[in-house]
Short mmCIF file of C-alpha atoms and ligand atoms in Angstrom, two decimals:
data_model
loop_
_atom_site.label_atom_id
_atom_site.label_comp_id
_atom_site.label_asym_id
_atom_site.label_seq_id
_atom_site.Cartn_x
_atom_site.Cartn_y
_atom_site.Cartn_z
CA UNK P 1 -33.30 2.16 -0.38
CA UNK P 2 -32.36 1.39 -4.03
CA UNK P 3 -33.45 -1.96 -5.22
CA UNK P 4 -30.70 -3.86 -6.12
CA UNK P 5 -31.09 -7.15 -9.06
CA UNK P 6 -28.80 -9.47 -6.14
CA UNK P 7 -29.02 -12.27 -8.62
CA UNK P 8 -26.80 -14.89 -9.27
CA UNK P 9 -27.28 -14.28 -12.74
CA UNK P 10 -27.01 -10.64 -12.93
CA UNK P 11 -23.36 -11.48 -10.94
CA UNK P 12 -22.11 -14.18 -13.71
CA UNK P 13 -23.27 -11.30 -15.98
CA UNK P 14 -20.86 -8.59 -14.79
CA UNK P 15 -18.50 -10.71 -14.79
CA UNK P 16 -19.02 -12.11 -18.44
CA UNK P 17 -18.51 -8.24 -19.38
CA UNK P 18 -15.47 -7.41 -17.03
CA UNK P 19 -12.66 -7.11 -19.07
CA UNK P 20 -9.76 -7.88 -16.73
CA UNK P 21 -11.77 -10.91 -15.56
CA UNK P 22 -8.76 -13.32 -17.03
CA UNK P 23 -6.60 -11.78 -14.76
CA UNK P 24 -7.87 -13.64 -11.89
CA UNK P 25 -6.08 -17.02 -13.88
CA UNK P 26 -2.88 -15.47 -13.05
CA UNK P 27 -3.10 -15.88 -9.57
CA UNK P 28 -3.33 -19.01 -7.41
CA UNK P 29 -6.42 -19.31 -5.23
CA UNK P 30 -6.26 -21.11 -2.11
CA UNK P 31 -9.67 -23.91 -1.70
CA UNK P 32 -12.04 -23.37 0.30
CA UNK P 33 -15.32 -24.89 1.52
CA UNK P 34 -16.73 -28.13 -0.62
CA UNK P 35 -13.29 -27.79 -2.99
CA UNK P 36 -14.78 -24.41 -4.56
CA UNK P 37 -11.88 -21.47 -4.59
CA UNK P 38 -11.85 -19.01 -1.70
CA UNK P 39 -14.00 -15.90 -1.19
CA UNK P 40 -10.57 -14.84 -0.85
CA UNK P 41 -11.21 -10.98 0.37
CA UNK P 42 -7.48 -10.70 2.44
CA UNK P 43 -6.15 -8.74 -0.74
CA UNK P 44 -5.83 -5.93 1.99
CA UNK P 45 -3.52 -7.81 4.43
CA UNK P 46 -1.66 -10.53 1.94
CA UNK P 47 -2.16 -10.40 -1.94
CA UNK P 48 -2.48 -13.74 -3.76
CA UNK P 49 0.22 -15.70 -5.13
CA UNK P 50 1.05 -14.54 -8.96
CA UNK P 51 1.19 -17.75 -11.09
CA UNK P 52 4.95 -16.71 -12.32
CA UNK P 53 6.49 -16.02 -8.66
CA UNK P 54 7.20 -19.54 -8.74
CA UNK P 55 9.09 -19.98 -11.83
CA UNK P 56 10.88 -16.30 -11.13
CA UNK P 57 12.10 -17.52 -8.37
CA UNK P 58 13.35 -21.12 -9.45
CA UNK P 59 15.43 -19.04 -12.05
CA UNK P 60 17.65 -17.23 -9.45
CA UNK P 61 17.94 -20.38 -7.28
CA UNK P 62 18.98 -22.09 -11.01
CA UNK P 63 21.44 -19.45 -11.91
CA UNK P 64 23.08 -19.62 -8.02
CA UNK P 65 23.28 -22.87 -8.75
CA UNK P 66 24.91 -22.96 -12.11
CA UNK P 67 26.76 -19.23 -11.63
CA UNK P 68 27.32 -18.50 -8.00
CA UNK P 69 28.95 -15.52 -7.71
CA UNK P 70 29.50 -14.97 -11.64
CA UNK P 71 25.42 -14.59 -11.00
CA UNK P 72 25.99 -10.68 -10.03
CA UNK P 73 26.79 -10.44 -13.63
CA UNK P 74 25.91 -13.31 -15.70
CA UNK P 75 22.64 -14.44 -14.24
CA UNK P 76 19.86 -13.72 -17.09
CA UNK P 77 19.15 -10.83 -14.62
CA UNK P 78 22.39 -9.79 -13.82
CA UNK P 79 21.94 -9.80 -9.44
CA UNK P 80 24.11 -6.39 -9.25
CA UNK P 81 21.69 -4.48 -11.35
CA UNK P 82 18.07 -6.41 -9.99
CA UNK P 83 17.01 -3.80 -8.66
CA UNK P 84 16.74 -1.71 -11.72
CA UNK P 85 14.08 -3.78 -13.11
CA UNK P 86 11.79 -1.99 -10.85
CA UNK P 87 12.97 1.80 -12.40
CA UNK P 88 9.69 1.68 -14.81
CA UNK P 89 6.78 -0.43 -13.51
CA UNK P 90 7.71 1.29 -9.56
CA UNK P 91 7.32 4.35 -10.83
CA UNK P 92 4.27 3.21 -12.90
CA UNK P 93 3.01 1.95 -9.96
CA UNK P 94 2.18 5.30 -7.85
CA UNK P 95 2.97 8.19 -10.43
CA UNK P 96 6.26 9.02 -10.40
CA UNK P 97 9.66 9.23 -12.55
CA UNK P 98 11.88 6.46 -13.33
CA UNK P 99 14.17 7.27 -10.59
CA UNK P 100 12.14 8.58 -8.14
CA UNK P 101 11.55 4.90 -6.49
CA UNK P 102 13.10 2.22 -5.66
CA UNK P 103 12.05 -1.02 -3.67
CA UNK P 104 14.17 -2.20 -0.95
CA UNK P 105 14.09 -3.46 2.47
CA UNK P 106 10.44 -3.54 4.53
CA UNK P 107 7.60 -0.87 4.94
CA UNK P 108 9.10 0.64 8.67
CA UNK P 109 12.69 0.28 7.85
CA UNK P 110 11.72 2.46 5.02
CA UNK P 111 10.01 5.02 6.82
CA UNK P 112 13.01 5.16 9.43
CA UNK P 113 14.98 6.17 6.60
CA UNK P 114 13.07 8.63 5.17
CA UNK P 115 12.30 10.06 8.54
CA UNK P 116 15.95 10.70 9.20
CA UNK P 117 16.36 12.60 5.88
CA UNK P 118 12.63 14.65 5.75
CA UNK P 119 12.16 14.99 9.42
CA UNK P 120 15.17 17.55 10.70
CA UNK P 121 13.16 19.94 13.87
CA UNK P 122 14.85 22.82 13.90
CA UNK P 123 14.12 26.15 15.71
CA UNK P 124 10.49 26.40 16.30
CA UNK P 125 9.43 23.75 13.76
CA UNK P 126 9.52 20.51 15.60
CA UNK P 127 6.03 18.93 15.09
CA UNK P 128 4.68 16.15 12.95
CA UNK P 129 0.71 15.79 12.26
CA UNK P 130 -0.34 12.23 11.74
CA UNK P 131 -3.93 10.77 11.65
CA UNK P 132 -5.25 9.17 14.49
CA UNK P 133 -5.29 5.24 14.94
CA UNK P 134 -2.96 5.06 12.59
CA UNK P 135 -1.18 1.10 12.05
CA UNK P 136 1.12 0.99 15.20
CA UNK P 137 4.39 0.72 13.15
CA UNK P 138 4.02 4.07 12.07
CA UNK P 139 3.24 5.30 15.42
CA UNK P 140 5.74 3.35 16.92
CA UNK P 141 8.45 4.96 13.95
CA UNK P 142 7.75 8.34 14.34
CA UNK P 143 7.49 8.60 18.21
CA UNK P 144 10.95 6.67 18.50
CA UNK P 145 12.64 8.95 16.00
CA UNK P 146 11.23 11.79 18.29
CA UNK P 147 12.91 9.78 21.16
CA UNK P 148 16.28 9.31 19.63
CA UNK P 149 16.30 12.80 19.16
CA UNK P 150 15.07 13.78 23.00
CA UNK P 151 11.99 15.29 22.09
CA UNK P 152 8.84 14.24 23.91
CA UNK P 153 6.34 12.81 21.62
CA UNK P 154 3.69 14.12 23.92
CA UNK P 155 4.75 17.65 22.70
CA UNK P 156 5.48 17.01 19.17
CA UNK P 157 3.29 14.58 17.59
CA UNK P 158 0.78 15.70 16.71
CA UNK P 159 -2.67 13.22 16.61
CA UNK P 160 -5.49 14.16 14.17
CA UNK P 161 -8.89 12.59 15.15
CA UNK P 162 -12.46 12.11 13.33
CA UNK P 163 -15.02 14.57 14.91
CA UNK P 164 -17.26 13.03 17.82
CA UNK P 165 -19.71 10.82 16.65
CA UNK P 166 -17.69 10.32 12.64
CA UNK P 167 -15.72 7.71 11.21
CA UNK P 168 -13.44 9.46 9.25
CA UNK P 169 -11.59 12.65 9.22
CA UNK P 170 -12.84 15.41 7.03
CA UNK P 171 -10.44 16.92 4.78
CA UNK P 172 -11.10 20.04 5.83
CA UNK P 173 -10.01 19.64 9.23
CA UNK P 174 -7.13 18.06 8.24
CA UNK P 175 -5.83 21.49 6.27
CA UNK P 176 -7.33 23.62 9.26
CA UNK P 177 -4.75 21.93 11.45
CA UNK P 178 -1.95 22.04 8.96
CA UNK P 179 -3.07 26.09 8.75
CA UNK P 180 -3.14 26.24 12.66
CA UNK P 181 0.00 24.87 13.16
CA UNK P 182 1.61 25.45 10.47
CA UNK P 183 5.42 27.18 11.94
CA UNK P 184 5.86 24.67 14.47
CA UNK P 185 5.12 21.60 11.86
CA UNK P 186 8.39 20.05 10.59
CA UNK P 187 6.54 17.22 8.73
CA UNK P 188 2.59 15.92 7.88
CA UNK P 189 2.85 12.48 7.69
CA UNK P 190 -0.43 10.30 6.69
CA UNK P 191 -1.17 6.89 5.28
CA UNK P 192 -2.94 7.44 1.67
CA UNK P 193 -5.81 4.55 2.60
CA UNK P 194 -6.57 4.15 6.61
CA UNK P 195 -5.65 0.73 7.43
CA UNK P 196 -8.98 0.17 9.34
CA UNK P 197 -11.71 2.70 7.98
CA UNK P 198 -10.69 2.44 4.33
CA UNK P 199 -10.87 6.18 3.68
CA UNK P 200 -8.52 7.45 1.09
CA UNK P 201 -7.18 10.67 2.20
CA UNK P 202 -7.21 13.49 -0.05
CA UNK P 203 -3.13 13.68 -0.89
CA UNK P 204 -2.92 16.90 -3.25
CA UNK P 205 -4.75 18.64 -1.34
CA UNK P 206 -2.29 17.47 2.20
CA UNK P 207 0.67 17.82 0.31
CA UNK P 208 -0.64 21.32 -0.86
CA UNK P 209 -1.42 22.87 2.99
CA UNK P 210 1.88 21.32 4.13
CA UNK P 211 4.63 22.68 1.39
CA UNK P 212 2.34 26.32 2.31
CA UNK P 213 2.83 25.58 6.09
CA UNK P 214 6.82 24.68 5.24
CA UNK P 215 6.49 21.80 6.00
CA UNK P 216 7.46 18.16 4.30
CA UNK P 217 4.82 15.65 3.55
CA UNK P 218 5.03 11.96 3.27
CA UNK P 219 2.99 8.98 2.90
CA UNK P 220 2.56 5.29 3.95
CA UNK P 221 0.78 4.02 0.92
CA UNK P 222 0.88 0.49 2.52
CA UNK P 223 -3.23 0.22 1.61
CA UNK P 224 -3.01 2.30 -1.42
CA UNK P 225 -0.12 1.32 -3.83
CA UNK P 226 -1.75 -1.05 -5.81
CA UNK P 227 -5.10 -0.09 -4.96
CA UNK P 228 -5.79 3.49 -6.65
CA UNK P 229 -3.94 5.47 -8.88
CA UNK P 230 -1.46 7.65 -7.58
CA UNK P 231 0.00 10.84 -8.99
CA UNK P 232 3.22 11.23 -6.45
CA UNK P 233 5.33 13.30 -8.60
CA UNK P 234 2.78 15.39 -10.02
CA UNK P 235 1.09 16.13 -6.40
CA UNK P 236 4.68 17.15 -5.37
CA UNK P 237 4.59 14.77 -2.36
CA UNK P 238 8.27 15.06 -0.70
CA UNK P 239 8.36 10.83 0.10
CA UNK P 240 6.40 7.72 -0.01
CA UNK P 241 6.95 4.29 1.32
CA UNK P 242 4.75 0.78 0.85
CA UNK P 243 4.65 -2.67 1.49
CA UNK P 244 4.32 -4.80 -1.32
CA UNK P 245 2.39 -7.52 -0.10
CA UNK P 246 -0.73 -6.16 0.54
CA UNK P 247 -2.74 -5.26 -3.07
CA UNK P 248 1.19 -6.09 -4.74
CA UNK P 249 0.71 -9.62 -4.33
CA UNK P 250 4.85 -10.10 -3.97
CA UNK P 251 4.67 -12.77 -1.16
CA UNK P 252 4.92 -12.68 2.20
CA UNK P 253 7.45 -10.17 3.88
CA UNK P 254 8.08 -8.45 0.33
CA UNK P 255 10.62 -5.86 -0.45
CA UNK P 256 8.88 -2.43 -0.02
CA UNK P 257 8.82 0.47 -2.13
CA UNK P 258 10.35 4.28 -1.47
CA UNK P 259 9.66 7.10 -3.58
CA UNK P 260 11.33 10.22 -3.05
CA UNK P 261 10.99 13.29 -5.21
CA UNK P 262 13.17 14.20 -7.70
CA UNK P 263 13.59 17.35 -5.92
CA UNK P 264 15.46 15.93 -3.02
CA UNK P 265 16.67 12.85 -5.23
CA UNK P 266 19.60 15.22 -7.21
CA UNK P 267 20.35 16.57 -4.42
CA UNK P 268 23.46 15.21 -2.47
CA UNK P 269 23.13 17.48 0.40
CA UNK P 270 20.63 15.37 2.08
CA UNK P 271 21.66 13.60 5.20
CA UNK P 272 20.48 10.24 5.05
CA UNK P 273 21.29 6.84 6.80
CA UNK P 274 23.69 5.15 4.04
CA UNK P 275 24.87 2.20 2.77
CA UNK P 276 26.91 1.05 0.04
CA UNK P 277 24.35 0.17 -2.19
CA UNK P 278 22.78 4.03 -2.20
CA UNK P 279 26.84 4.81 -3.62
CA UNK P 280 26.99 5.90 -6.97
CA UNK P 281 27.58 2.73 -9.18
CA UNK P 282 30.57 3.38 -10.31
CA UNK P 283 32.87 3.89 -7.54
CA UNK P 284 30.73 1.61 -5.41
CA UNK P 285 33.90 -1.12 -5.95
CA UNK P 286 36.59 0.87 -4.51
CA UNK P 287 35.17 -0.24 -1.41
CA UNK P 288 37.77 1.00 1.14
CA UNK P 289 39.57 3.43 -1.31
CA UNK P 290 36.05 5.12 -1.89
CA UNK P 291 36.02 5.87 2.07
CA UNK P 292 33.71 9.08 0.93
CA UNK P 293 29.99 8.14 0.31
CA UNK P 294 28.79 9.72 -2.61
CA UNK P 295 24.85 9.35 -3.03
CA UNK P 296 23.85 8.24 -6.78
CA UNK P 297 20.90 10.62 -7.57
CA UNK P 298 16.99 9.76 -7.32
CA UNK P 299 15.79 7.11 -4.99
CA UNK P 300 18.31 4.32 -5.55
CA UNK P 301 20.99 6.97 -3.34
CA UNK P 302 18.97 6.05 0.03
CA UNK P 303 19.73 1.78 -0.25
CA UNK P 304 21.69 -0.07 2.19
CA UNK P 305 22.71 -2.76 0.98
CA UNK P 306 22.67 -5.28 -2.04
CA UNK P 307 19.38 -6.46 -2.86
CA UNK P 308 17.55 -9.98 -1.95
CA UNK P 309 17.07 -11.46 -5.08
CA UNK P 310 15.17 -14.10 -4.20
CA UNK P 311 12.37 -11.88 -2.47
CA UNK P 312 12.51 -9.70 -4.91
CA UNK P 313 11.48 -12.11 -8.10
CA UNK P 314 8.05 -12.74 -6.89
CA UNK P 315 8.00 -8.44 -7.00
CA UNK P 316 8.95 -8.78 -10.49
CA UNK P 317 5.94 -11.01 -11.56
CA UNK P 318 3.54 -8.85 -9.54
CA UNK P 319 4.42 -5.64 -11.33
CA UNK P 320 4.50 -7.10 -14.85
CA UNK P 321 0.84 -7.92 -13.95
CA UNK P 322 0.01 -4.63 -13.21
CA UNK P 323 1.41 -3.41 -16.07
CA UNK P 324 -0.56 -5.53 -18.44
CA UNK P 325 -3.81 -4.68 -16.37
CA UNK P 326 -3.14 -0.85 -15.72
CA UNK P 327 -3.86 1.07 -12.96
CA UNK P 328 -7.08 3.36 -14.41
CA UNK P 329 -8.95 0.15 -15.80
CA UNK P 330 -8.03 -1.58 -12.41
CA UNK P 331 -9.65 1.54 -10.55
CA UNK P 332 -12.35 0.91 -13.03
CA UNK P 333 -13.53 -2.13 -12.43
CA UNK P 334 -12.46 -1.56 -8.60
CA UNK P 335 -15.08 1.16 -8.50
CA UNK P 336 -17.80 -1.50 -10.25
CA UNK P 337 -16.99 -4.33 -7.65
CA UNK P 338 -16.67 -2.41 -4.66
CA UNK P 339 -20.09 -0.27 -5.92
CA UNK P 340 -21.55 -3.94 -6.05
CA UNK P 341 -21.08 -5.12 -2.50
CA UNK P 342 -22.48 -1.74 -1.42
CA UNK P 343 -25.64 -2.27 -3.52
CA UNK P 344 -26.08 -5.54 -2.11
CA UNK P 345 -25.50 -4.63 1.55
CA UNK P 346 -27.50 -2.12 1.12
CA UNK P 347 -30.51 -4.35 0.88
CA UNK P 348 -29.84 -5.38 5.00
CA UNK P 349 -32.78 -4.49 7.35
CA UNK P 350 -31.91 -1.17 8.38
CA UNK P 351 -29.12 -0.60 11.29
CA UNK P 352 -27.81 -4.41 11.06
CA UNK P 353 -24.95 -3.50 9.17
CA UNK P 354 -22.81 0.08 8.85
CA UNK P 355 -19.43 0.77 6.89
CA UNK P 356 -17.20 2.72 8.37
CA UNK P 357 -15.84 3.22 5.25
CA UNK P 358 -17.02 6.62 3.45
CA UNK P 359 -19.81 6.12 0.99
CA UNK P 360 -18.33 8.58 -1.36
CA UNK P 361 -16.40 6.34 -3.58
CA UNK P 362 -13.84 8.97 -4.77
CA UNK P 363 -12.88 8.68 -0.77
CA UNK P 364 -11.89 4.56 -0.83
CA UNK P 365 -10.40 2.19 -2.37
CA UNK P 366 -11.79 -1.32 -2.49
CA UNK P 367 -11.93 -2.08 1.21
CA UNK P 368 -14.71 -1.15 2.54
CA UNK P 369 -14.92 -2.16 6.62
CA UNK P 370 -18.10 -3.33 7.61
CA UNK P 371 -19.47 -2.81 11.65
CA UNK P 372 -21.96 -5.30 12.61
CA UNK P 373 -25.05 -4.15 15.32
CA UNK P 374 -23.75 -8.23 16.60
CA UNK P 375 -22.33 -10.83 16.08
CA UNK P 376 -19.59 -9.85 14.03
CA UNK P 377 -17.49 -12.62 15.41
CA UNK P 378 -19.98 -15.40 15.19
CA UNK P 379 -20.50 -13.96 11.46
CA UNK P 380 -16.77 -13.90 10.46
CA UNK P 381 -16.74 -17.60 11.93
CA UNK P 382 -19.70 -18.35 9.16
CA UNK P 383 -17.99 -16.30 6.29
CA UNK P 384 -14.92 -18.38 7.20
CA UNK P 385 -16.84 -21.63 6.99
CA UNK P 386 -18.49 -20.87 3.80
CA UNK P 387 -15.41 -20.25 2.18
CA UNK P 388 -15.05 -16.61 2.74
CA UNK P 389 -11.69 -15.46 3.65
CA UNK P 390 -11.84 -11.95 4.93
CA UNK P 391 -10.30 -10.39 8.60
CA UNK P 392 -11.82 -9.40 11.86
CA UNK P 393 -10.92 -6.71 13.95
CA UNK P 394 -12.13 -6.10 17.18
CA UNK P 395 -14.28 -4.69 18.14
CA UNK P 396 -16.73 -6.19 15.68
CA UNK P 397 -15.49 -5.44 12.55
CA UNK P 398 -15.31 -7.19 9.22
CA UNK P 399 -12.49 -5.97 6.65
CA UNK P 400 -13.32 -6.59 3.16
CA UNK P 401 -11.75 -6.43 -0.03
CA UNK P 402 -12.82 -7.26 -3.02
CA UNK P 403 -9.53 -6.47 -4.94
CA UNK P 404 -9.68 -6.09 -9.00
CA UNK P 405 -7.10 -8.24 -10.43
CA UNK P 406 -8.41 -11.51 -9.08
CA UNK P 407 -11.98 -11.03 -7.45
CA UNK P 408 -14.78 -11.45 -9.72
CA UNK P 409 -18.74 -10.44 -9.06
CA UNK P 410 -19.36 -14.03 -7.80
CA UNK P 411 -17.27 -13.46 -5.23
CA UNK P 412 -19.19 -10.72 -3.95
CA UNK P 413 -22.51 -12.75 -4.65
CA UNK P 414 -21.37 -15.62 -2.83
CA UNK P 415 -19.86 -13.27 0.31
CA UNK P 416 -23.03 -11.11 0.42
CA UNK P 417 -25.07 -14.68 0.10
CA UNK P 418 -23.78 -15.56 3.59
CA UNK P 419 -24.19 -12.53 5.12
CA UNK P 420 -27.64 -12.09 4.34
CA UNK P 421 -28.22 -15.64 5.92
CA UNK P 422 -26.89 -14.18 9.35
CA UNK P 423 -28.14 -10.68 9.44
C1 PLP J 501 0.76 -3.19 6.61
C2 PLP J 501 1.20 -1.90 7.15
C3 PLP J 501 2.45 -1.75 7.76
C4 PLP J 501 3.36 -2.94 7.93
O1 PLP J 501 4.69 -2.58 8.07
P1 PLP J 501 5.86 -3.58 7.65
O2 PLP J 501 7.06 -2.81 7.93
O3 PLP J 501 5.64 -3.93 6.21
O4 PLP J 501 5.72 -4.83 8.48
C5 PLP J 501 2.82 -0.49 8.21
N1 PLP J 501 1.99 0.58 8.09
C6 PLP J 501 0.76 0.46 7.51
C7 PLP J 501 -0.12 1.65 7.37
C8 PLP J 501 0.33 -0.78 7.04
O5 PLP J 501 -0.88 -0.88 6.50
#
């Protein structure tokens, strides 16, 4: 075991050198014990509250107020093009080209729609490969699309498990299955960060086996837009969708995001559900004279309808956040904080406490999803208590984390203080 300096000092140091550390004043911190701010370590389930959502939002109840409809064009940001403030900082976000995303609607209704355009069984290749105990709404999407189109998901969907006795699935065994069934695979569908284990799958390499099985692949990025830099266009990845209120921090229920390549984005030919809003711009108005839908190109082609403008403002201060911040030194100091709880968990009497969360940081995020020998509950009850906000799963585990923008290294100090009270 490494010794680790766990003093409070050495934590008020790193954070007196962390340059992002005054990003954590643009977010509001609930209170917890004694009037102190949170341990708040939920960045994983519901980000923070950016300091501007507030007044983003006020302005679009103002100019409904003052403008009512006139708003769609004469709002300071014109309602009819909202959504286009999200061309450059969503692409930003996971890697791609202006174009290739757009944020609309939730997570699942997202995926349905990209399922109906990237998941089209025909002749022998029918299958999808997914990871195992996967977040039920994905489940739950891809085995009803297999319903709606009468195929058993028994048959078709395929589930990829850790080996006996592991945690997390090894990469290779993810691109032997691809390989083994690659002709009968229609799409390889995985989530970039597990939901529950943390581990970042490796996505080039997916995408990669996929495209040479034939093959589509797409992503869930729900616990990894935000949280690690992403290179979709560059990895080739055929679609992505995400929920932005997770490490996005755009409030409760936020509009998701949707990438789709470029590839697929100029071209028309795609079926797709559609809606008015994916109609190119400039007929869009001809409403029942325009009885034809013609798709605008990139991502913006697959919306339904006209954007919520209210849910989308508090997107809008999120994003300009992570634009000042950046995604590389956010992964930087991400690496440093999460590399710090380690260190001082580390320092546990042996076998008390185990992450199921890879120890290889190039395979995580910031999560990392700690397995107590017992008491978990009891623990998380105490963490709670103290001030420690941070989510339990049965059976026995502790989801934490520390997320870049806003935690500092006292809020690992002061999490790992309690826990070495109880273990
Ligand atoms: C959070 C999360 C969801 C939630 O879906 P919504 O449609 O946003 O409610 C779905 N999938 C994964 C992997 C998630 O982590």
């Amino acid at each position: 075991m490494v010794q680790t300096d766990t003093s409070e000092t050495r934590a008020l140091r790193l954070d007196a050198d962390d340059p992002l550390a005054r990003f954590r004043r643009e977010f509001l911190i609930p209170e917890g014990a004694g009037g102190q701010p949170a341990v708040y370590f939920c960045g994983n389930s519901l980000g923070l509250q950016p300091r501007n959502a507030r007044r983003l939002i006020e302005e679009e109840l103002d100019a409904w107020a003052r403008l009512a409809v006139e708003g769609h064009f004469h709002a300071v940001r014109p309602w009819y093009s909202y959504h286009e403030l999200f061309t450059e900082s969503g692409a930003r976000l996971v890697g791609a080209r202006p174009g290739e995303v757009v944020m609309m609607n939730g997570l699942t209704a997202n995926l349905h729609l990209m399922l109906a355009s990237f998941y089209r069984p025909a002749g022998g290749r029918t299958k999808i490969l997914m990871e195992g105990s996967a977040f039920p709404s994905d489940t739950y999407a891809l085995q009803s699309r297999l319903k709606l189109l009468n195929l058993d998901p028994a048959q078709h969907l395929i589930v990829l498990h850790p080996r006996g006795g592991e945690e997390n699935l090894r990469t290779d065994d993810i691109l032997a299955a691809i390989e083994q069934h690659g002709r009968e695979l229609a799409l390889v569908m995985f989530s970039g960060v597990h939901y529950y284990t943390g581990e970042y799958f490796d996505l080039p390499r997916i995408i990669e086996a996929a495209h040479r099985a034939g093959a589509f692949a797409g992503f869930d990025l729900a616990h990894a837009a935000g949280n690690l830099p992403l290179e979709l266009h560059g990895w080739n990845a055929d679609f992505a969708v995400w929920c932005s209120y997770k490490y996005l921090n755009a409030g409760p229920g936020a509009v998701a995001g949707c990438f789709v390549h470029e590839r697929h984005g100029k071209d028309p030919s795609i079926p797709r559900m559609a809606g008015w809003w994916g109609n190119d711009p400039s007929t869009r108005f001809r409403m029942h004279l325009n009885a034809e839908f013609v798709p605008q190109p990139g991502a913006a082609g697959w919306q339904l309808s006209n954007p919520p403008i209210l849910a989308l403002a508090p997107l809008l201060a999120s994003l300009e956040i992570f634009d000042q911040a950046g995604m590389a030194a956010l992964r930087a100091k991400s690496l440093q904080l999460t590399g710090y709880l380690e260190s001082l968990l580390d320092q546990s009497p042996p076998g008390r406490v185990r992450s199921l969360t890879p120890r290889d940081p190039e395979r995580r995020g910031c999560q990392l999803s700690l397995c107590f020998e017992r008491g978990g509950r009891e623990l998380h009850q105490a963490l709670t208590q103290a001030g420690c906000i941070c989510d339990y799963r049965e059976p026995g585990v502790i989801r934490v984390a520390p997320v870049p923008l806003y935690n500092s290294f006292h809020d690992v100090w002061r999490f790992h203080r309690v826990i070495e009270q109880h273990v």
